């Protein structure tokens, strides 16, 4: 049942209400018609079947309450929403007792109406046929590629395939830059929640109040600057997956609230009282030692056990060097497209350099250096120099207590050596004339080695 | 090829306009140019609500009877009588749309202002409303720009372009 098979009838004597609701539902693709009074409505009801009705309570002639009863007599499964002004809320409550689905008070929050109608449609779909969103959605966000042929990567892929279709909470652990969010995305894309988004929160990026607002949302005016109500990520993740990165950074008070929300799937917005229900699956990630934090009393033990259910541990890149060539090829093709550059491979000396490097920043650092090398690359292969010039991967390790003269010396020597003492090349790179380079080298007491 | 006039009205980030026009143009594959003639919308202000009536502004723009699509961009807060607010408004297959940046900025939600996020949200809302003008309805694919967003944080989830099925409808409508 697609949206255009859902029929909505709006009955209101106010033209503006009819017009604007019609426009709104038109954008959603529902089949919509309007009637300006009960008589016109009854004619339309006799002519065809309607799924959802919006009835104004106060209308001249037969009012919405009476029309509601008539509709019920014809179709007891009809979904009826009453439209009211503040003054007639009590009447609307009476309509609920008589079987109305819900009521809305003018003017209403568009987000609220959107939810109301989605719920109504869901109920309609369940009662008429058992077709879910899945069938109307042909294409999806493709699962991310997890690159590498090492035993470790194979095991990670296996773990993902095992845990994805379940509703188990997953904890992804590993140094920063190892691709924890990518693994989370892969789990989400292979789960039956893939039809709705994975919503990510980096818990380390917010102050305590802002993280609470980020997670649970807030009501207007609940803290300085909160001029409008905000929906939290827990609510936005309804039906999908909530990815909590750097979970170890959450403060104790928020830990309590989060634990309660995870267990009951219910919470309230900051400064609000209404209980909000949301059905989300949790995937967490951390690069910190949570066990240690639990011991020190910084991380609640009960929350720890609640989230540390199925653990996926990612190895640092330096412990799985054999994945580097695949990753390099992957990133080259990624940036070749992005930068529109003719680079299509890597020189073997450059690859050797990458294989020997320690990669403390893991895959992210490798990706960054490929990107930087692609910027300066002049040939169709990435060369060793492309890397040396653009990162701390050469022999030069610049630190902040070096004088400018020392940095200059290190850099000149590095460029000369990495260009195999081709002084013309070095002079182009350094933008110094050859004579100056020779003079500098002499002053450093450095001579051309025999084999260069 | 479509042509779109981007019409700033009470828009307080004029230095973003050219950049926005360029980005929107590349996404919707249409000429987008910035209209500089100022428009007076003061009579559509509702003092009780402290907001501007989006449907009345649209009617006023539609009545100008332009040859191209019109896309009004404004910083004032918009409403339509039945709703407490709207981010934007467009009639399906109409010729004018309006978007408001008023509730798109992080600073209205107690967060530090972020121009990059704001720009992305404006672009997505603009492309979305333009999508309605060329006949598209809301899309169930959450990453498609035509998926419906009623709060600012939801805009961040979708991409700024049409999904394959929406694109198909666009090209069908063109022929
Ligand atoms: Zn829309
Ligand atoms: Zn779409």
PDB file of N, CA, C and O and ligand atoms in Angstrom, chain B residues 139 144 146 163 166, ligand 2:
ATOM      1  N   UNK B 139       9.381  11.383  -0.293  1.00  0.00           N
ATOM      2  CA  UNK B 139       9.973  10.094  -0.638  1.00  0.00           C
ATOM      3  C   UNK B 139      10.242   9.319   0.652  1.00  0.00           C
ATOM      4  O   UNK B 139      10.624   9.899   1.665  1.00  0.00           O
ATOM      5  N   UNK B 144      17.072  10.410   0.761  1.00  0.00           N
ATOM      6  CA  UNK B 144      16.678  11.250  -0.382  1.00  0.00           C
ATOM      7  C   UNK B 144      16.285  12.645   0.109  1.00  0.00           C
ATOM      8  O   UNK B 144      15.642  12.787   1.142  1.00  0.00           O
ATOM      9  N   UNK B 146      14.027  14.415  -0.876  1.00  0.00           N
ATOM     10  CA  UNK B 146      12.579  14.578  -0.843  1.00  0.00           C
ATOM     11  C   UNK B 146      11.924  13.887   0.346  1.00  0.00           C
ATOM     12  O   UNK B 146      10.707  13.884   0.470  1.00  0.00           O
ATOM     13  N   UNK B 163      17.010  10.802  -4.894  1.00  0.00           N
ATOM     14  CA  UNK B 163      17.363   9.392  -5.044  1.00  0.00           C
ATOM     15  C   UNK B 163      17.042   8.958  -6.473  1.00  0.00           C
ATOM     16  O   UNK B 163      16.431   9.702  -7.237  1.00  0.00           O
ATOM     17  N   UNK B 166      13.314   9.182  -7.475  1.00  0.00           N
ATOM     18  CA  UNK B 166      12.854  10.556  -7.658  1.00  0.00           C
ATOM     19  C   UNK B 166      13.431  11.135  -8.953  1.00  0.00           C
ATOM     20  O   UNK B 166      12.739  11.831  -9.691  1.00  0.00           O
TER      21      UNK B 166
HETATM   22 ZN1  LIG C   2      13.484  10.013  -3.424  1.00  0.00          ZN
END
